[in-house]
């Protein structure tokens, strides 16, 4: 009985308040869609980070036979002792927590690699094995700890230079992170708008039913029972908005990310996919309910007077 | 049933109190009139009984409870034992007579079958047999007030408060309403009615409590509207 009563009250509220309810649905839709985009972007960033940083390594170029001039490698090519010292350093207690693994590439291997990768380029013909240094490739446990290894190794006798491949990636991640901040900022502003709109809607709805609630109060209906229809009205509208936002993200995922991006980038990039939208979806709905609940509390405090 | 013990109510600090040290007891099953000019404190007394207002000092006991110490969350349950009727009926225009009365049962969670059996009985008690499907605007003022009374008593309250229930009605219709209230009283419900309808009070010959400027000036059973009362003015 009570359940049906509350349901019919909500339906009546929707009919009476159609325009405001629509506004609530649309604003929550757009705000949650931007929250969702920000979350998906974060997932995308995490995926790329995981994939790319897993591949990157720190390369320690040792001094080659050929004289380079300048301040490095003034003592000539790296000696076996120097190389052993560097390797010992990598295995030392100081560095071993950061170093997952390392391999040493001899000049011959470096040369073969070079010929392989750039066989079409004519400049490779002028490169001799002598000009190439041995290279130590270090895989890190956490790619972001690159600094530690660099500081420990750079400037050691026999070290020509230390290069971190992840440096090349950071501008890209910077751009992605900025995009995420922008999406979150838009989402924040829109969410405030959503709260204000839901608040106004609940207040309007409550005012248009003042006579009813007055009678309910007089005949002894509990506060919760009086307020429930208004709260649920806001909650249902916000939930509808979140459903729309999930649908929109799904469409974007399906037709834009999977369709267009696949055509353009092939399998080069690992991307968020349609199923990731459904990972985000429950959070968006939860957020919608929180938005509505927050608005209800803000509004109905005034109506709790007995 | 209802006991006021040295009750004072001040709405705005520094203003004249709406009720000034009122002490009074109304017994179970009584029918009492509260009379007095507008602003004499009748409505304030009813609001205190309903716990819409709290006394500034003194205590108000209703149904054995000190209402000033009643927690807010308990107020709804307390009110289920009290019915209220107003001068302006306060019916829901988009609901039928039956639905208006049933509304009072629905919102406190009464089961459907009990609503279906109780509402027709109550409509019959107030003399609205067979009018359940009408909408309020299709009814006369007297009939609308009967619906309001039916709604007020449908949950079998122990007390019925009526604030100027005949204020909008002609004398003949008012008599009909009084007959209904009398019938409600006969079922054992305590009735407290605020009014300044001289004729009705005199005709009913019930207890009359007269207020002037927030103080009780007269309280007699089987009374008449005050001898010193002249045409709605205050005593000199």
JSON list of N, CA and C in Angstrom, two decimals, chain B residues 153-191:
[
{"chain": "B", "resi": 153, "resn": "UNK", "atom": "N", "xyz": [-11.43, 11.91, 11.69]},
{"chain": "B", "resi": 153, "resn": "UNK", "atom": "CA", "xyz": [-11.76, 10.85, 12.66]},
{"chain": "B", "resi": 153, "resn": "UNK", "atom": "C", "xyz": [-11.53, 9.44, 12.12]},
{"chain": "B", "resi": 154, "resn": "UNK", "atom": "N", "xyz": [-11.11, 9.33, 10.85]},
{"chain": "B", "resi": 154, "resn": "UNK", "atom": "CA", "xyz": [-11.04, 8.01, 10.24]},
{"chain": "B", "resi": 154, "resn": "UNK", "atom": "C", "xyz": [-10.00, 7.11, 10.94]},
{"chain": "B", "resi": 155, "resn": "UNK", "atom": "N", "xyz": [-8.99, 7.70, 11.53]},
{"chain": "B", "resi": 155, "resn": "UNK", "atom": "CA", "xyz": [-7.99, 6.89, 12.25]},
{"chain": "B", "resi": 155, "resn": "UNK", "atom": "C", "xyz": [-8.33, 6.73, 13.72]},
{"chain": "B", "resi": 156, "resn": "UNK", "atom": "N", "xyz": [-9.60, 6.98, 14.05]},
{"chain": "B", "resi": 156, "resn": "UNK", "atom": "CA", "xyz": [-10.10, 6.82, 15.42]},
{"chain": "B", "resi": 156, "resn": "UNK", "atom": "C", "xyz": [-9.24, 7.54, 16.46]},
{"chain": "B", "resi": 157, "resn": "UNK", "atom": "N", "xyz": [-9.11, 8.86, 16.32]},
{"chain": "B", "resi": 157, "resn": "UNK", "atom": "CA", "xyz": [-8.32, 9.59, 17.30]},
{"chain": "B", "resi": 157, "resn": "UNK", "atom": "C", "xyz": [-9.09, 9.70, 18.62]},
{"chain": "B", "resi": 158, "resn": "UNK", "atom": "N", "xyz": [-8.36, 9.92, 19.71]},
{"chain": "B", "resi": 158, "resn": "UNK", "atom": "CA", "xyz": [-9.02, 10.08, 20.99]},
{"chain": "B", "resi": 158, "resn": "UNK", "atom": "C", "xyz": [-9.51, 11.51, 21.19]},
{"chain": "B", "resi": 159, "resn": "UNK", "atom": "N", "xyz": [-8.89, 12.42, 20.45]},
{"chain": "B", "resi": 159, "resn": "UNK", "atom": "CA", "xyz": [-9.27, 13.83, 20.59]},
{"chain": "B", "resi": 159, "resn": "UNK", "atom": "C", "xyz": [-9.56, 14.40, 19.21]},
{"chain": "B", "resi": 160, "resn": "UNK", "atom": "N", "xyz": [-10.61, 15.20, 19.09]},
{"chain": "B", "resi": 160, "resn": "UNK", "atom": "CA", "xyz": [-10.86, 15.91, 17.84]},
{"chain": "B", "resi": 160, "resn": "UNK", "atom": "C", "xyz": [-10.80, 17.41, 18.13]},
{"chain": "B", "resi": 161, "resn": "UNK", "atom": "N", "xyz": [-9.89, 18.09, 17.44]},
{"chain": "B", "resi": 161, "resn": "UNK", "atom": "CA", "xyz": [-9.79, 19.54, 17.59]},
{"chain": "B", "resi": 161, "resn": "UNK", "atom": "C", "xyz": [-10.46, 20.18, 16.39]},
{"chain": "B", "resi": 162, "resn": "UNK", "atom": "N", "xyz": [-11.34, 21.16, 16.64]},
{"chain": "B", "resi": 162, "resn": "UNK", "atom": "CA", "xyz": [-12.01, 21.82, 15.53]},
{"chain": "B", "resi": 162, "resn": "UNK", "atom": "C", "xyz": [-11.80, 23.33, 15.68]},
{"chain": "B", "resi": 163, "resn": "UNK", "atom": "N", "xyz": [-11.13, 23.91, 14.69]},
{"chain": "B", "resi": 163, "resn": "UNK", "atom": "CA", "xyz": [-10.82, 25.34, 14.76]},
{"chain": "B", "resi": 163, "resn": "UNK", "atom": "C", "xyz": [-11.79, 26.09, 13.85]},
{"chain": "B", "resi": 164, "resn": "UNK", "atom": "N", "xyz": [-12.79, 26.70, 14.45]},
{"chain": "B", "resi": 164, "resn": "UNK", "atom": "CA", "xyz": [-13.83, 27.43, 13.72]},
{"chain": "B", "resi": 164, "resn": "UNK", "atom": "C", "xyz": [-14.43, 26.61, 12.58]},
{"chain": "B", "resi": 165, "resn": "UNK", "atom": "N", "xyz": [-14.90, 25.41, 12.84]},
{"chain": "B", "resi": 165, "resn": "UNK", "atom": "CA", "xyz": [-15.35, 24.54, 11.74]},
{"chain": "B", "resi": 165, "resn": "UNK", "atom": "C", "xyz": [-16.58, 25.09, 11.01]},
{"chain": "B", "resi": 166, "resn": "UNK", "atom": "N", "xyz": [-17.31, 25.98, 11.66]},
{"chain": "B", "resi": 166, "resn": "UNK", "atom": "CA", "xyz": [-18.51, 26.50, 11.01]},
{"chain": "B", "resi": 166, "resn": "UNK", "atom": "C", "xyz": [-18.32, 27.93, 10.53]},
{"chain": "B", "resi": 167, "resn": "UNK", "atom": "N", "xyz": [-17.07, 28.39, 10.61]},
{"chain": "B", "resi": 167, "resn": "UNK", "atom": "CA", "xyz": [-16.79, 29.79, 10.28]},
{"chain": "B", "resi": 167, "resn": "UNK", "atom": "C", "xyz": [-17.19, 30.20, 8.88]},
{"chain": "B", "resi": 168, "resn": "UNK", "atom": "N", "xyz": [-17.19, 29.23, 7.94]},
{"chain": "B", "resi": 168, "resn": "UNK", "atom": "CA", "xyz": [-17.51, 29.57, 6.55]},
{"chain": "B", "resi": 168, "resn": "UNK", "atom": "C", "xyz": [-18.92, 29.12, 6.16]},
{"chain": "B", "resi": 169, "resn": "UNK", "atom": "N", "xyz": [-19.71, 28.70, 7.15]},
{"chain": "B", "resi": 169, "resn": "UNK", "atom": "CA", "xyz": [-20.98, 28.07, 6.80]},
{"chain": "B", "resi": 169, "resn": "UNK", "atom": "C", "xyz": [-22.17, 28.88, 7.32]},
{"chain": "B", "resi": 170, "resn": "UNK", "atom": "N", "xyz": [-23.31, 28.73, 6.65]},
{"chain": "B", "resi": 170, "resn": "UNK", "atom": "CA", "xyz": [-24.52, 29.43, 7.11]},
{"chain": "B", "resi": 170, "resn": "UNK", "atom": "C", "xyz": [-25.07, 28.72, 8.34]},
{"chain": "B", "resi": 171, "resn": "UNK", "atom": "N", "xyz": [-25.94, 29.37, 9.10]},
{"chain": "B", "resi": 171, "resn": "UNK", "atom": "CA", "xyz": [-26.41, 28.83, 10.39]},
{"chain": "B", "resi": 171, "resn": "UNK", "atom": "C", "xyz": [-27.02, 27.45, 10.28]},
{"chain": "B", "resi": 172, "resn": "UNK", "atom": "N", "xyz": [-27.82, 27.22, 9.25]},
{"chain": "B", "resi": 172, "resn": "UNK", "atom": "CA", "xyz": [-28.50, 25.93, 9.14]},
{"chain": "B", "resi": 172, "resn": "UNK", "atom": "C", "xyz": [-27.48, 24.81, 8.90]},
{"chain": "B", "resi": 173, "resn": "UNK", "atom": "N", "xyz": [-26.56, 25.06, 7.97]},
{"chain": "B", "resi": 173, "resn": "UNK", "atom": "CA", "xyz": [-25.52, 24.09, 7.68]},
{"chain": "B", "resi": 173, "resn": "UNK", "atom": "C", "xyz": [-24.66, 23.85, 8.92]},
{"chain": "B", "resi": 174, "resn": "UNK", "atom": "N", "xyz": [-24.38, 24.94, 9.64]},
{"chain": "B", "resi": 174, "resn": "UNK", "atom": "CA", "xyz": [-23.57, 24.84, 10.85]},
{"chain": "B", "resi": 174, "resn": "UNK", "atom": "C", "xyz": [-24.22, 23.88, 11.84]},
{"chain": "B", "resi": 175, "resn": "UNK", "atom": "N", "xyz": [-25.52, 23.94, 11.97]},
{"chain": "B", "resi": 175, "resn": "UNK", "atom": "CA", "xyz": [-26.22, 23.04, 12.89]},
{"chain": "B", "resi": 175, "resn": "UNK", "atom": "C", "xyz": [-25.98, 21.59, 12.52]},
{"chain": "B", "resi": 176, "resn": "UNK", "atom": "N", "xyz": [-26.00, 21.35, 11.20]},
{"chain": "B", "resi": 176, "resn": "UNK", "atom": "CA", "xyz": [-25.73, 20.00, 10.72]},
{"chain": "B", "resi": 176, "resn": "UNK", "atom": "C", "xyz": [-24.34, 19.54, 11.13]},
{"chain": "B", "resi": 177, "resn": "UNK", "atom": "N", "xyz": [-23.37, 20.45, 10.97]},
{"chain": "B", "resi": 177, "resn": "UNK", "atom": "CA", "xyz": [-21.98, 20.11, 11.35]},
{"chain": "B", "resi": 177, "resn": "UNK", "atom": "C", "xyz": [-21.91, 19.82, 12.84]},
{"chain": "B", "resi": 178, "resn": "UNK", "atom": "N", "xyz": [-22.63, 20.64, 13.63]},
{"chain": "B", "resi": 178, "resn": "UNK", "atom": "CA", "xyz": [-22.62, 20.43, 15.08]},
{"chain": "B", "resi": 178, "resn": "UNK", "atom": "C", "xyz": [-23.18, 19.05, 15.43]},
{"chain": "B", "resi": 179, "resn": "UNK", "atom": "N", "xyz": [-24.22, 18.65, 14.67]},
{"chain": "B", "resi": 179, "resn": "UNK", "atom": "CA", "xyz": [-24.81, 17.34, 14.91]},
{"chain": "B", "resi": 179, "resn": "UNK", "atom": "C", "xyz": [-23.77, 16.24, 14.63]},
{"chain": "B", "resi": 180, "resn": "UNK", "atom": "N", "xyz": [-22.98, 16.45, 13.58]},
{"chain": "B", "resi": 180, "resn": "UNK", "atom": "CA", "xyz": [-21.94, 15.46, 13.25]},
{"chain": "B", "resi": 180, "resn": "UNK", "atom": "C", "xyz": [-20.90, 15.41, 14.36]},
{"chain": "B", "resi": 181, "resn": "UNK", "atom": "N", "xyz": [-20.47, 16.60, 14.82]},
{"chain": "B", "resi": 181, "resn": "UNK", "atom": "CA", "xyz": [-19.45, 16.63, 15.89]},
{"chain": "B", "resi": 181, "resn": "UNK", "atom": "C", "xyz": [-20.01, 15.98, 17.16]},
{"chain": "B", "resi": 182, "resn": "UNK", "atom": "N", "xyz": [-21.29, 16.22, 17.41]},
{"chain": "B", "resi": 182, "resn": "UNK", "atom": "CA", "xyz": [-21.93, 15.62, 18.57]},
{"chain": "B", "resi": 182, "resn": "UNK", "atom": "C", "xyz": [-21.90, 14.09, 18.46]},
{"chain": "B", "resi": 183, "resn": "UNK", "atom": "N", "xyz": [-22.18, 13.61, 17.23]},
{"chain": "B", "resi": 183, "resn": "UNK", "atom": "CA", "xyz": [-22.17, 12.17, 17.01]},
{"chain": "B", "resi": 183, "resn": "UNK", "atom": "C", "xyz": [-20.77, 11.60, 17.24]},
{"chain": "B", "resi": 184, "resn": "UNK", "atom": "N", "xyz": [-19.76, 12.33, 16.76]},
{"chain": "B", "resi": 184, "resn": "UNK", "atom": "CA", "xyz": [-18.38, 11.90, 16.97]},
{"chain": "B", "resi": 184, "resn": "UNK", "atom": "C", "xyz": [-18.09, 11.83, 18.46]},
{"chain": "B", "resi": 185, "resn": "UNK", "atom": "N", "xyz": [-18.57, 12.83, 19.19]},
{"chain": "B", "resi": 185, "resn": "UNK", "atom": "CA", "xyz": [-18.39, 12.89, 20.64]},
{"chain": "B", "resi": 185, "resn": "UNK", "atom": "C", "xyz": [-19.05, 11.70, 21.33]},
{"chain": "B", "resi": 186, "resn": "UNK", "atom": "N", "xyz": [-20.23, 11.32, 20.80]},
{"chain": "B", "resi": 186, "resn": "UNK", "atom": "CA", "xyz": [-20.97, 10.18, 21.37]},
{"chain": "B", "resi": 186, "resn": "UNK", "atom": "C", "xyz": [-20.17, 8.88, 21.27]},
{"chain": "B", "resi": 187, "resn": "UNK", "atom": "N", "xyz": [-19.29, 8.80, 20.24]},
{"chain": "B", "resi": 187, "resn": "UNK", "atom": "CA", "xyz": [-18.49, 7.57, 20.10]},
{"chain": "B", "resi": 187, "resn": "UNK", "atom": "C", "xyz": [-17.35, 7.52, 21.11]},
{"chain": "B", "resi": 188, "resn": "UNK", "atom": "N", "xyz": [-17.25, 8.56, 21.96]},
{"chain": "B", "resi": 188, "resn": "UNK", "atom": "CA", "xyz": [-16.22, 8.55, 23.00]},
{"chain": "B", "resi": 188, "resn": "UNK", "atom": "C", "xyz": [-15.06, 9.48, 22.74]},
{"chain": "B", "resi": 189, "resn": "UNK", "atom": "N", "xyz": [-15.08, 10.14, 21.59]},
{"chain": "B", "resi": 189, "resn": "UNK", "atom": "CA", "xyz": [-13.98, 11.05, 21.25]},
{"chain": "B", "resi": 189, "resn": "UNK", "atom": "C", "xyz": [-14.15, 12.38, 21.98]},
{"chain": "B", "resi": 190, "resn": "UNK", "atom": "N", "xyz": [-13.07, 12.84, 22.58]},
{"chain": "B", "resi": 190, "resn": "UNK", "atom": "CA", "xyz": [-13.09, 14.16, 23.20]},
{"chain": "B", "resi": 190, "resn": "UNK", "atom": "C", "xyz": [-13.09, 15.21, 22.10]},
{"chain": "B", "resi": 191, "resn": "UNK", "atom": "N", "xyz": [-14.00, 16.20, 22.17]},
{"chain": "B", "resi": 191, "resn": "UNK", "atom": "CA", "xyz": [-14.05, 17.22, 21.13]},
{"chain": "B", "resi": 191, "resn": "UNK", "atom": "C", "xyz": [-13.77, 18.59, 21.74]}
]
